[in-house]
PDB file of N, CA and C in Angstrom:
ATOM      1  N   LYS Q 152       8.012  -6.245 -18.210  1.00  0.00           N
ATOM      2  CA  LYS Q 152       8.219  -5.811 -16.828  1.00  0.00           C
ATOM      3  C   LYS Q 152       8.929  -4.483 -16.815  1.00  0.00           C
ATOM      4  N   GLU Q 153       8.523  -3.616 -15.909  1.00  0.00           N
ATOM      5  CA  GLU Q 153       9.154  -2.317 -15.741  1.00  0.00           C
ATOM      6  C   GLU Q 153      10.418  -2.474 -14.909  1.00  0.00           C
ATOM      7  N   ASP Q 154      11.379  -1.582 -15.114  1.00  0.00           N
ATOM      8  CA  ASP Q 154      12.572  -1.550 -14.267  1.00  0.00           C
ATOM      9  C   ASP Q 154      12.210  -0.913 -12.943  1.00  0.00           C
ATOM     10  N   LEU Q 155      12.490  -1.618 -11.845  1.00  0.00           N
ATOM     11  CA  LEU Q 155      12.190  -1.113 -10.515  1.00  0.00           C
ATOM     12  C   LEU Q 155      13.436  -0.542  -9.874  1.00  0.00           C
ATOM     13  N   ASN Q 156      13.275   0.545  -9.155  1.00  0.00           N
ATOM     14  CA  ASN Q 156      14.340   1.133  -8.371  1.00  0.00           C
ATOM     15  C   ASN Q 156      14.001   0.852  -6.913  1.00  0.00           C
ATOM     16  N   LEU Q 157      14.732  -0.072  -6.270  1.00  0.00           N
ATOM     17  CA  LEU Q 157      14.475  -0.458  -4.888  1.00  0.00           C
ATOM     18  C   LEU Q 157      15.572   0.100  -3.996  1.00  0.00           C
ATOM     19  N   ILE Q 158      15.171   0.783  -2.924  1.00  0.00           N
ATOM     20  CA  ILE Q 158      16.129   1.343  -1.964  1.00  0.00           C
ATOM     21  C   ILE Q 158      15.666   0.960  -0.570  1.00  0.00           C
ATOM     22  N   VAL Q 159      16.564   0.377   0.235  1.00  0.00           N
ATOM     23  CA  VAL Q 159      16.264   0.055   1.636  1.00  0.00           C
ATOM     24  C   VAL Q 159      17.058   1.013   2.499  1.00  0.00           C
ATOM     25  N   ASN Q 160      16.344   1.706   3.405  1.00  0.00           N
ATOM     26  CA  ASN Q 160      16.986   2.678   4.281  1.00  0.00           C
ATOM     27  C   ASN Q 160      16.288   2.636   5.637  1.00  0.00           C
ATOM     28  N   HIS Q 161      17.009   2.236   6.688  1.00  0.00           N
ATOM     29  CA  HIS Q 161      16.455   2.163   8.048  1.00  0.00           C
ATOM     30  C   HIS Q 161      15.179   1.326   8.096  1.00  0.00           C
ATOM     31  N   ASP Q 162      15.217   0.131   7.566  1.00  0.00           N
ATOM     32  CA  ASP Q 162      14.083  -0.805   7.564  1.00  0.00           C
ATOM     33  C   ASP Q 162      12.889  -0.327   6.741  1.00  0.00           C
ATOM     34  N   LEU Q 163      13.089   0.687   5.897  1.00  0.00           N
ATOM     35  CA  LEU Q 163      12.034   1.155   5.013  1.00  0.00           C
ATOM     36  C   LEU Q 163      12.393   0.791   3.585  1.00  0.00           C
ATOM     37  N   LEU Q 164      11.446   0.282   2.843  1.00  0.00           N
ATOM     38  CA  LEU Q 164      11.662  -0.060   1.446  1.00  0.00           C
ATOM     39  C   LEU Q 164      11.004   0.997   0.582  1.00  0.00           C
ATOM     40  N   SER Q 165      11.774   1.561  -0.310  1.00  0.00           N
ATOM     41  CA  SER Q 165      11.275   2.555  -1.259  1.00  0.00           C
ATOM     42  C   SER Q 165      11.287   1.920  -2.643  1.00  0.00           C
ATOM     43  N   VAL Q 166      10.154   1.981  -3.342  1.00  0.00           N
ATOM     44  CA  VAL Q 166      10.032   1.390  -4.667  1.00  0.00           C
ATOM     45  C   VAL Q 166       9.672   2.498  -5.649  1.00  0.00           C
ATOM     46  N   GLY Q 167      10.436   2.593  -6.732  1.00  0.00           N
ATOM     47  CA  GLY Q 167      10.145   3.601  -7.736  1.00  0.00           C
ATOM     48  C   GLY Q 167      10.254   3.000  -9.127  1.00  0.00           C
ATOM     49  N   PHE Q 168       9.487   3.559 -10.060  1.00  0.00           N
ATOM     50  CA  PHE Q 168       9.563   3.113 -11.446  1.00  0.00           C
ATOM     51  C   PHE Q 168       8.972   4.196 -12.337  1.00  0.00           C
ATOM     52  N   LEU Q 169       9.404   4.204 -13.583  1.00  0.00           N
ATOM     53  CA  LEU Q 169       8.944   5.183 -14.555  1.00  0.00           C
ATOM     54  C   LEU Q 169       7.857   4.562 -15.411  1.00  0.00           C
ATOM     55  N   VAL Q 170       6.778   5.308 -15.593  1.00  0.00           N
ATOM     56  CA  VAL Q 170       5.697   4.867 -16.464  1.00  0.00           C
ATOM     57  C   VAL Q 170       5.448   5.982 -17.473  1.00  0.00           C
ATOM     58  N   GLU Q 171       5.618   5.673 -18.744  1.00  0.00           N
ATOM     59  CA  GLU Q 171       5.344   6.659 -19.785  1.00  0.00           C
ATOM     60  C   GLU Q 171       3.908   6.484 -20.263  1.00  0.00           C
ATOM     61  N   VAL Q 172       3.178   7.595 -20.271  1.00  0.00           N
ATOM     62  CA  VAL Q 172       1.780   7.573 -20.692  1.00  0.00           C
ATOM     63  C   VAL Q 172       1.630   8.560 -21.846  1.00  0.00           C
ATOM     64  N   PRO Q 173       1.334   8.061 -23.032  1.00  0.00           N
ATOM     65  CA  PRO Q 173       1.150   8.959 -24.179  1.00  0.00           C
ATOM     66  C   PRO Q 173       0.020   9.960 -23.940  1.00  0.00           C
ATOM     67  N   ILE Q 174       0.094  11.091 -24.602  1.00  0.00           N
ATOM     68  CA  ILE Q 174      -0.910  12.140 -24.482  1.00  0.00           C
ATOM     69  C   ILE Q 174      -2.291  11.583 -24.813  1.00  0.00           C
ATOM     70  N   GLN Q 175      -3.280  11.978 -24.034  1.00  0.00           N
ATOM     71  CA  GLN Q 175      -4.682  11.584 -24.171  1.00  0.00           C
ATOM     72  C   GLN Q 175      -4.894  10.077 -24.093  1.00  0.00           C
ATOM     73  N   SER Q 176      -4.107   9.425 -23.241  1.00  0.00           N
ATOM     74  CA  SER Q 176      -4.317   8.003 -22.993  1.00  0.00           C
ATOM     75  C   SER Q 176      -4.153   7.756 -21.497  1.00  0.00           C
ATOM     76  N   THR Q 177      -4.466   6.557 -21.076  1.00  0.00           N
ATOM     77  CA  THR Q 177      -4.353   6.204 -19.665  1.00  0.00           C
ATOM     78  C   THR Q 177      -3.575   4.909 -19.524  1.00  0.00           C
ATOM     79  N   ARG Q 178      -3.100   4.668 -18.341  1.00  0.00           N
ATOM     80  CA  ARG Q 178      -2.418   3.417 -18.004  1.00  0.00           C
ATOM     81  C   ARG Q 178      -2.945   2.924 -16.670  1.00  0.00           C
ATOM     82  N   VAL Q 179      -3.091   1.625 -16.526  1.00  0.00           N
ATOM     83  CA  VAL Q 179      -3.451   1.017 -15.255  1.00  0.00           C
ATOM     84  C   VAL Q 179      -2.196   0.361 -14.703  1.00  0.00           C
ATOM     85  N   ILE Q 180      -1.856   0.700 -13.461  1.00  0.00           N
ATOM     86  CA  ILE Q 180      -0.678   0.140 -12.806  1.00  0.00           C
ATOM     87  C   ILE Q 180      -1.151  -0.772 -11.685  1.00  0.00           C
ATOM     88  N   GLU Q 181      -0.667  -2.014 -11.660  1.00  0.00           N
ATOM     89  CA  GLU Q 181      -1.016  -2.957 -10.601  1.00  0.00           C
ATOM     90  C   GLU Q 181       0.272  -3.510 -10.014  1.00  0.00           C
ATOM     91  N   ILE Q 182       0.389  -3.450  -8.700  1.00  0.00           N
ATOM     92  CA  ILE Q 182       1.577  -3.963  -8.005  1.00  0.00           C
ATOM     93  C   ILE Q 182       1.122  -5.004  -7.005  1.00  0.00           C
ATOM     94  N   ASP Q 183       1.706  -6.180  -7.050  1.00  0.00           N
ATOM     95  CA  ASP Q 183       1.436  -7.249  -6.089  1.00  0.00           C
ATOM     96  C   ASP Q 183       2.702  -7.400  -5.257  1.00  0.00           C
ATOM     97  N   TYR Q 184       2.612  -7.048  -3.980  1.00  0.00           N
ATOM     98  CA  TYR Q 184       3.786  -7.068  -3.104  1.00  0.00           C
ATOM     99  C   TYR Q 184       3.495  -7.930  -1.894  1.00  0.00           C
ATOM    100  N   ARG Q 185       4.417  -8.799  -1.575  1.00  0.00           N
ATOM    101  CA  ARG Q 185       4.287  -9.651  -0.394  1.00  0.00           C
ATOM    102  C   ARG Q 185       5.431  -9.322   0.552  1.00  0.00           C
ATOM    103  N   LEU Q 186       5.087  -9.167   1.841  1.00  0.00           N
ATOM    104  CA  LEU Q 186       6.116  -8.850   2.826  1.00  0.00           C
ATOM    105  C   LEU Q 186       7.142  -9.972   2.879  1.00  0.00           C
ATOM    106  N   PRO Q 187       8.419  -9.634   2.767  1.00  0.00           N
ATOM    107  CA  PRO Q 187       9.452 -10.670   2.737  1.00  0.00           C
ATOM    108  C   PRO Q 187       9.822 -11.206   4.110  1.00  0.00           C
ATOM    109  N   ILE Q 188       9.297 -10.611   5.170  1.00  0.00           N
ATOM    110  CA  ILE Q 188       9.658 -11.045   6.522  1.00  0.00           C
ATOM    111  C   ILE Q 188       8.428 -11.550   7.251  1.00  0.00           C
ATOM    112  N   LYS Q 189       8.666 -12.369   8.251  1.00  0.00           N
ATOM    113  CA  LYS Q 189       7.571 -12.823   9.099  1.00  0.00           C
ATOM    114  C   LYS Q 189       7.479 -11.870  10.288  1.00  0.00           C
ATOM    115  N   LEU Q 190       6.268 -11.489  10.625  1.00  0.00           N
ATOM    116  CA  LEU Q 190       6.069 -10.618  11.767  1.00  0.00           C
ATOM    117  C   LEU Q 190       6.209 -11.453  13.031  1.00  0.00           C
ATOM    118  N   SER Q 191       6.940 -10.940  14.016  1.00  0.00           N
ATOM    119  CA  SER Q 191       7.273 -11.778  15.158  1.00  0.00           C
ATOM    120  C   SER Q 191       6.644 -11.339  16.480  1.00  0.00           C
ATOM    121  N   ARG Q 192       6.320 -10.081  16.616  1.00  0.00           N
ATOM    122  CA  ARG Q 192       5.752  -9.611  17.881  1.00  0.00           C
ATOM    123  C   ARG Q 192       4.253  -9.868  17.922  1.00  0.00           C
ATOM    124  N   LYS Q 193       3.678  -9.720  19.125  1.00  0.00           N
ATOM    125  CA  LYS Q 193       2.234  -9.916  19.264  1.00  0.00           C
ATOM    126  C   LYS Q 193       1.458  -8.802  18.569  1.00  0.00           C
ATOM    127  N   VAL Q 194       2.042  -7.591  18.528  1.00  0.00           N
ATOM    128  CA  VAL Q 194       1.404  -6.454  17.874  1.00  0.00           C
ATOM    129  C   VAL Q 194       2.368  -5.905  16.839  1.00  0.00           C
ATOM    130  N   ASN Q 195       1.901  -5.734  15.630  1.00  0.00           N
ATOM    131  CA  ASN Q 195       2.718  -5.212  14.535  1.00  0.00           C
ATOM    132  C   ASN Q 195       1.925  -4.165  13.782  1.00  0.00           C
ATOM    133  N   ARG Q 196       2.644  -3.205  13.200  1.00  0.00           N
ATOM    134  CA  ARG Q 196       1.992  -2.164  12.405  1.00  0.00           C
ATOM    135  C   ARG Q 196       2.645  -2.130  11.026  1.00  0.00           C
ATOM    136  N   TYR Q 197       1.814  -2.150   9.990  1.00  0.00           N
ATOM    137  CA  TYR Q 197       2.285  -2.002   8.617  1.00  0.00           C
ATOM    138  C   TYR Q 197       1.889  -0.600   8.161  1.00  0.00           C
ATOM    139  N   VAL Q 198       2.853   0.138   7.594  1.00  0.00           N
ATOM    140  CA  VAL Q 198       2.606   1.506   7.145  1.00  0.00           C
ATOM    141  C   VAL Q 198       3.002   1.604   5.680  1.00  0.00           C
ATOM    142  N   LEU Q 199       2.145   2.266   4.887  1.00  0.00           N
ATOM    143  CA  LEU Q 199       2.406   2.455   3.464  1.00  0.00           C
ATOM    144  C   LEU Q 199       2.154   3.916   3.109  1.00  0.00           C
ATOM    145  N   LEU Q 200       3.118   4.542   2.438  1.00  0.00           N
ATOM    146  CA  LEU Q 200       2.968   5.904   1.938  1.00  0.00           C
ATOM    147  C   LEU Q 200       3.100   5.860   0.426  1.00  0.00           C
ATOM    148  N   ILE Q 201       2.088   6.349  -0.276  1.00  0.00           N
ATOM    149  CA  ILE Q 201       2.111   6.463  -1.731  1.00  0.00           C
ATOM    150  C   ILE Q 201       2.195   7.948  -2.044  1.00  0.00           C
ATOM    151  N   GLN Q 202       3.282   8.362  -2.689  1.00  0.00           N
ATOM    152  CA  GLN Q 202       3.464   9.775  -2.988  1.00  0.00           C
ATOM    153  C   GLN Q 202       2.939  10.097  -4.381  1.00  0.00           C
ATOM    154  N   LYS Q 203       2.030  11.067  -4.433  1.00  0.00           N
ATOM    155  CA  LYS Q 203       1.457  11.498  -5.708  1.00  0.00           C
ATOM    156  C   LYS Q 203       2.512  12.286  -6.474  1.00  0.00           C
ATOM    157  N   GLN Q 204       2.691  11.947  -7.707  1.00  0.00           N
ATOM    158  CA  GLN Q 204       3.688  12.604  -8.544  1.00  0.00           C
ATOM    159  C   GLN Q 204       3.024  13.675  -9.414  1.00  0.00           C
ATOM    160  N   PRO Q 205       3.784  14.708  -9.792  1.00  0.00           N
ATOM    161  CA  PRO Q 205       3.227  15.746 -10.671  1.00  0.00           C
ATOM    162  C   PRO Q 205       2.710  15.118 -11.968  1.00  0.00           C
ATOM    163  N   GLY Q 206       1.614  15.636 -12.457  1.00  0.00           N
ATOM    164  CA  GLY Q 206       1.042  15.141 -13.708  1.00  0.00           C
ATOM    165  C   GLY Q 206      -0.019  14.085 -13.521  1.00  0.00           C
ATOM    166  N   ILE Q 207      -0.101  13.490 -12.333  1.00  0.00           N
ATOM    167  CA  ILE Q 207      -1.149  12.500 -12.075  1.00  0.00           C
ATOM    168  C   ILE Q 207      -2.402  13.257 -11.663  1.00  0.00           C
ATOM    169  N   ARG Q 208      -3.452  13.105 -12.449  1.00  0.00           N
ATOM    170  CA  ARG Q 208      -4.710  13.757 -12.104  1.00  0.00           C
ATOM    171  C   ARG Q 208      -5.416  12.975 -11.009  1.00  0.00           C
ATOM    172  N   ASP Q 209      -6.468  13.575 -10.457  1.00  0.00           N
ATOM    173  CA  ASP Q 209      -7.240  12.911  -9.401  1.00  0.00           C
ATOM    174  C   ASP Q 209      -7.841  11.630  -9.958  1.00  0.00           C
ATOM    175  N   GLU Q 210      -7.198  10.535  -9.697  1.00  0.00           N
ATOM    176  CA  GLU Q 210      -7.631   9.245 -10.226  1.00  0.00           C
ATOM    177  C   GLU Q 210      -8.058   8.330  -9.094  1.00  0.00           C
ATOM    178  N   SER Q 211      -8.780   7.293  -9.429  1.00  0.00           N
ATOM    179  CA  SER Q 211      -9.147   6.306  -8.421  1.00  0.00           C
ATOM    180  C   SER Q 211      -7.923   5.476  -8.073  1.00  0.00           C
ATOM    181  N   PHE Q 212      -7.948   4.927  -6.881  1.00  0.00           N
ATOM    182  CA  PHE Q 212      -6.817   4.159  -6.370  1.00  0.00           C
ATOM    183  C   PHE Q 212      -7.395   3.058  -5.495  1.00  0.00           C
ATOM    184  N   LYS Q 213      -6.822   1.867  -5.578  1.00  0.00           N
ATOM    185  CA  LYS Q 213      -7.287   0.758  -4.747  1.00  0.00           C
ATOM    186  C   LYS Q 213      -6.079   0.112  -4.088  1.00  0.00           C
ATOM    187  N   PHE Q 214      -6.159  -0.068  -2.772  1.00  0.00           N
ATOM    188  CA  PHE Q 214      -5.111  -0.740  -2.011  1.00  0.00           C
ATOM    189  C   PHE Q 214      -5.768  -1.840  -1.189  1.00  0.00           C
ATOM    190  N   SER Q 215      -5.380  -3.090  -1.453  1.00  0.00           N
ATOM    191  CA  SER Q 215      -5.902  -4.240  -0.710  1.00  0.00           C
ATOM    192  C   SER Q 215      -4.790  -4.797   0.159  1.00  0.00           C
ATOM    193  N   PHE Q 216      -5.122  -5.126   1.393  1.00  0.00           N
ATOM    194  CA  PHE Q 216      -4.160  -5.725   2.315  1.00  0.00           C
ATOM    195  C   PHE Q 216      -4.772  -7.000   2.856  1.00  0.00           C
ATOM    196  N   VAL Q 217      -4.038  -8.103   2.733  1.00  0.00           N
ATOM    197  CA  VAL Q 217      -4.516  -9.396   3.229  1.00  0.00           C
ATOM    198  C   VAL Q 217      -3.459  -9.939   4.175  1.00  0.00           C
ATOM    199  N   SER Q 218      -3.863 -10.247   5.414  1.00  0.00           N
ATOM    200  CA  SER Q 218      -2.923 -10.838   6.372  1.00  0.00           C
ATOM    201  C   SER Q 218      -3.114 -12.349   6.384  1.00  0.00           C
ATOM    202  N   ASN Q 219      -2.133 -13.036   6.955  1.00  0.00           N
ATOM    203  CA  ASN Q 219      -2.311 -14.485   7.055  1.00  0.00           C
ATOM    204  C   ASN Q 219      -3.312 -14.794   8.163  1.00  0.00           C
ATOM    205  N   SER Q 220      -3.722 -16.031   8.281  1.00  0.00           N
ATOM    206  CA  SER Q 220      -4.803 -16.391   9.203  1.00  0.00           C
ATOM    207  C   SER Q 220      -4.435 -16.234  10.670  1.00  0.00           C
ATOM    208  N   SER Q 221      -3.135 -16.145  11.010  1.00  0.00           N
ATOM    209  CA  SER Q 221      -2.745 -16.023  12.414  1.00  0.00           C
ATOM    210  C   SER Q 221      -2.733 -14.569  12.893  1.00  0.00           C
ATOM    211  N   LEU Q 222      -2.898 -13.620  11.988  1.00  0.00           N
ATOM    212  CA  LEU Q 222      -2.898 -12.209  12.362  1.00  0.00           C
ATOM    213  C   LEU Q 222      -4.247 -11.580  12.044  1.00  0.00           C
ATOM    214  N   LYS Q 223      -4.796 -10.863  13.002  1.00  0.00           N
ATOM    215  CA  LYS Q 223      -6.081 -10.190  12.821  1.00  0.00           C
ATOM    216  C   LYS Q 223      -5.836  -8.688  12.687  1.00  0.00           C
ATOM    217  N   ILE Q 224      -6.536  -8.071  11.775  1.00  0.00           N
ATOM    218  CA  ILE Q 224      -6.428  -6.626  11.602  1.00  0.00           C
ATOM    219  C   ILE Q 224      -7.265  -5.967  12.696  1.00  0.00           C
ATOM    220  N   GLU Q 225      -6.583  -5.206  13.571  1.00  0.00           N
ATOM    221  CA  GLU Q 225      -7.246  -4.574  14.717  1.00  0.00           C
ATOM    222  C   GLU Q 225      -7.737  -3.167  14.427  1.00  0.00           C
ATOM    223  N   GLU Q 226      -6.948  -2.384  13.688  1.00  0.00           N
ATOM    224  CA  GLU Q 226      -7.375  -1.026  13.358  1.00  0.00           C
ATOM    225  C   GLU Q 226      -6.649  -0.548  12.117  1.00  0.00           C
ATOM    226  N   THR Q 227      -7.244   0.420  11.456  1.00  0.00           N
ATOM    227  CA  THR Q 227      -6.631   0.975  10.252  1.00  0.00           C
ATOM    228  C   THR Q 227      -6.750   2.496  10.266  1.00  0.00           C
ATOM    229  N   LEU Q 228      -5.854   3.120   9.552  1.00  0.00           N
ATOM    230  CA  LEU Q 228      -5.944   4.544   9.234  1.00  0.00           C
ATOM    231  C   LEU Q 228      -5.743   4.646   7.742  1.00  0.00           C
ATOM    232  N   PRO Q 229      -6.663   5.213   6.997  1.00  0.00           N
ATOM    233  CA  PRO Q 229      -7.947   5.724   7.449  1.00  0.00           C
ATOM    234  C   PRO Q 229      -8.834   4.603   7.987  1.00  0.00           C
ATOM    235  N   LEU Q 230      -9.795   4.992   8.812  1.00  0.00           N
ATOM    236  CA  LEU Q 230     -10.695   4.019   9.430  1.00  0.00           C
ATOM    237  C   LEU Q 230     -11.610   3.403   8.391  1.00  0.00           C
ATOM    238  N   ILE Q 231     -11.721   2.064   8.439  1.00  0.00           N
ATOM    239  CA  ILE Q 231     -12.642   1.364   7.540  1.00  0.00           C
ATOM    240  C   ILE Q 231     -13.278   0.199   8.284  1.00  0.00           C
ATOM    241  N   ASP Q 232     -14.270  -0.422   7.675  1.00  0.00           N
ATOM    242  CA  ASP Q 232     -14.974  -1.566   8.249  1.00  0.00           C
ATOM    243  C   ASP Q 232     -14.013  -2.747   8.359  1.00  0.00           C
ATOM    244  N   LEU Q 233     -13.918  -3.325   9.552  1.00  0.00           N
ATOM    245  CA  LEU Q 233     -12.998  -4.447   9.777  1.00  0.00           C
ATOM    246  C   LEU Q 233     -13.720  -5.778   9.936  1.00  0.00           C
ATOM    247  N   SER Q 234     -14.888  -5.906   9.389  1.00  0.00           N
ATOM    248  CA  SER Q 234     -15.670  -7.129   9.588  1.00  0.00           C
ATOM    249  C   SER Q 234     -15.042  -8.359   8.930  1.00  0.00           C
ATOM    250  N   ARG Q 235     -14.154  -8.168   7.971  1.00  0.00           N
ATOM    251  CA  ARG Q 235     -13.526  -9.330   7.318  1.00  0.00           C
ATOM    252  C   ARG Q 235     -12.388  -9.925   8.137  1.00  0.00           C
ATOM    253  N   GLY Q 236     -11.823  -9.174   9.070  1.00  0.00           N
ATOM    254  CA  GLY Q 236     -10.819  -9.713   9.986  1.00  0.00           C
ATOM    255  C   GLY Q 236      -9.403  -9.794   9.449  1.00  0.00           C
ATOM    256  N   THR Q 237      -9.211 -10.399   8.282  1.00  0.00           N
ATOM    257  CA  THR Q 237      -7.849 -10.556   7.753  1.00  0.00           C
ATOM    258  C   THR Q 237      -7.640  -9.842   6.417  1.00  0.00           C
ATOM    259  N   GLN Q 238      -8.629  -9.073   5.963  1.00  0.00           N
ATOM    260  CA  GLN Q 238      -8.493  -8.364   4.688  1.00  0.00           C
ATOM    261  C   GLN Q 238      -9.166  -7.000   4.778  1.00  0.00           C
ATOM    262  N   VAL Q 239      -8.491  -5.978   4.233  1.00  0.00           N
ATOM    263  CA  VAL Q 239      -9.088  -4.649   4.127  1.00  0.00           C
ATOM    264  C   VAL Q 239      -8.840  -4.113   2.725  1.00  0.00           C
ATOM    265  N   VAL Q 240      -9.761  -3.271   2.262  1.00  0.00           N
ATOM    266  CA  VAL Q 240      -9.626  -2.650   0.947  1.00  0.00           C
ATOM    267  C   VAL Q 240      -9.883  -1.155   1.108  1.00  0.00           C
ATOM    268  N   PHE Q 241      -8.941  -0.354   0.634  1.00  0.00           N
ATOM    269  CA  PHE Q 241      -9.070   1.097   0.659  1.00  0.00           C
ATOM    270  C   PHE Q 241      -9.316   1.565  -0.779  1.00  0.00           C
ATOM    271  N   ASN Q 242     -10.211   2.536  -0.960  1.00  0.00           N
ATOM    272  CA  ASN Q 242     -10.516   3.078  -2.288  1.00  0.00           C
ATOM    273  C   ASN Q 242     -10.519   4.607  -2.270  1.00  0.00           C
ATOM    274  N   PRO Q 243      -9.416   5.242  -1.880  1.00  0.00           N
ATOM    275  CA  PRO Q 243      -9.411   6.708  -1.835  1.00  0.00           C
ATOM    276  C   PRO Q 243      -9.220   7.316  -3.222  1.00  0.00           C
ATOM    277  N   THR Q 244      -9.536   8.594  -3.344  1.00  0.00           N
ATOM    278  CA  THR Q 244      -9.210   9.338  -4.559  1.00  0.00           C
ATOM    279  C   THR Q 244      -7.737   9.722  -4.467  1.00  0.00           C
ATOM    280  N   PHE Q 245      -7.008   9.551  -5.538  1.00  0.00           N
ATOM    281  CA  PHE Q 245      -5.564   9.818  -5.546  1.00  0.00           C
ATOM    282  C   PHE Q 245      -5.324  11.280  -5.918  1.00  0.00           C
ATOM    283  N   ASP Q 246      -5.745  12.194  -5.015  1.00  0.00           N
ATOM    284  CA  ASP Q 246      -5.588  13.619  -5.269  1.00  0.00           C
ATOM    285  C   ASP Q 246      -4.509  14.259  -4.393  1.00  0.00           C
ATOM    286  N   ARG Q 247      -3.824  13.430  -3.608  1.00  0.00           N
ATOM    287  CA  ARG Q 247      -2.736  13.879  -2.722  1.00  0.00           C
ATOM    288  C   ARG Q 247      -1.947  12.646  -2.313  1.00  0.00           C
ATOM    289  N   ASP Q 248      -0.868  12.828  -1.537  1.00  0.00           N
ATOM    290  CA  ASP Q 248      -0.143  11.680  -0.998  1.00  0.00           C
ATOM    291  C   ASP Q 248      -1.111  10.843  -0.166  1.00  0.00           C
ATOM    292  N   LEU Q 249      -0.961   9.525  -0.224  1.00  0.00           N
ATOM    293  CA  LEU Q 249      -1.843   8.618   0.515  1.00  0.00           C
ATOM    294  C   LEU Q 249      -1.054   7.914   1.606  1.00  0.00           C
ATOM    295  N   PHE Q 250      -1.616   7.864   2.804  1.00  0.00           N
ATOM    296  CA  PHE Q 250      -0.974   7.223   3.947  1.00  0.00           C
ATOM    297  C   PHE Q 250      -1.928   6.174   4.512  1.00  0.00           C
ATOM    298  N   PHE Q 251      -1.401   4.959   4.697  1.00  0.00           N
ATOM    299  CA  PHE Q 251      -2.193   3.859   5.270  1.00  0.00           C
ATOM    300  C   PHE Q 251      -1.431   3.263   6.444  1.00  0.00           C
ATOM    301  N   SER Q 252      -2.145   2.924   7.491  1.00  0.00           N
ATOM    302  CA  SER Q 252      -1.553   2.277   8.657  1.00  0.00           C
ATOM    303  C   SER Q 252      -2.476   1.133   9.064  1.00  0.00           C
ATOM    304  N   ILE Q 253      -1.887  -0.039   9.277  1.00  0.00           N
ATOM    305  CA  ILE Q 253      -2.680  -1.222   9.628  1.00  0.00           C
ATOM    306  C   ILE Q 253      -2.059  -1.873  10.863  1.00  0.00           C
ATOM    307  N   LEU Q 254      -2.842  -1.968  11.928  1.00  0.00           N
ATOM    308  CA  LEU Q 254      -2.394  -2.592  13.158  1.00  0.00           C
ATOM    309  C   LEU Q 254      -2.814  -4.053  13.159  1.00  0.00           C
ATOM    310  N   LEU Q 255      -1.848  -4.947  13.356  1.00  0.00           N
ATOM    311  CA  LEU Q 255      -2.097  -6.393  13.334  1.00  0.00           C
ATOM    312  C   LEU Q 255      -1.824  -6.984  14.716  1.00  0.00           C
ATOM    313  N   LYS Q 256      -2.670  -7.927  15.135  1.00  0.00           N
ATOM    314  CA  LYS Q 256      -2.480  -8.628  16.423  1.00  0.00           C
ATOM    315  C   LYS Q 256      -2.612 -10.125  16.216  1.00  0.00           C
ATOM    316  N   ARG Q 257      -1.866 -10.859  17.019  1.00  0.00           N
ATOM    317  CA  ARG Q 257      -1.964 -12.332  16.998  1.00  0.00           C
ATOM    318  C   ARG Q 257      -3.195 -12.779  17.753  1.00  0.00           C
TER     319      ARG Q 257
END
């Protein structure tokens, strides 16, 4: 397990960690994160910002979001097909900072 640097500031959670990648090799990073709180309002928005770090080349990136059965995904940024209702998958190229916004309704 990698050492995680967790910082909470104004209801925002910042997660950081160091990954050493030897020259001419690659690493696959997978993070499984579950929201520690229950959403209480009728409308909620989840926002995720992934900051691209120097040295990371334009690589593929996958972000999956699954809500529980009582919450329906109403809209996303970037816009994607919402036919699954409780799950969305984003597959952008990681060539800049990535921003995701997911609107949830009861």
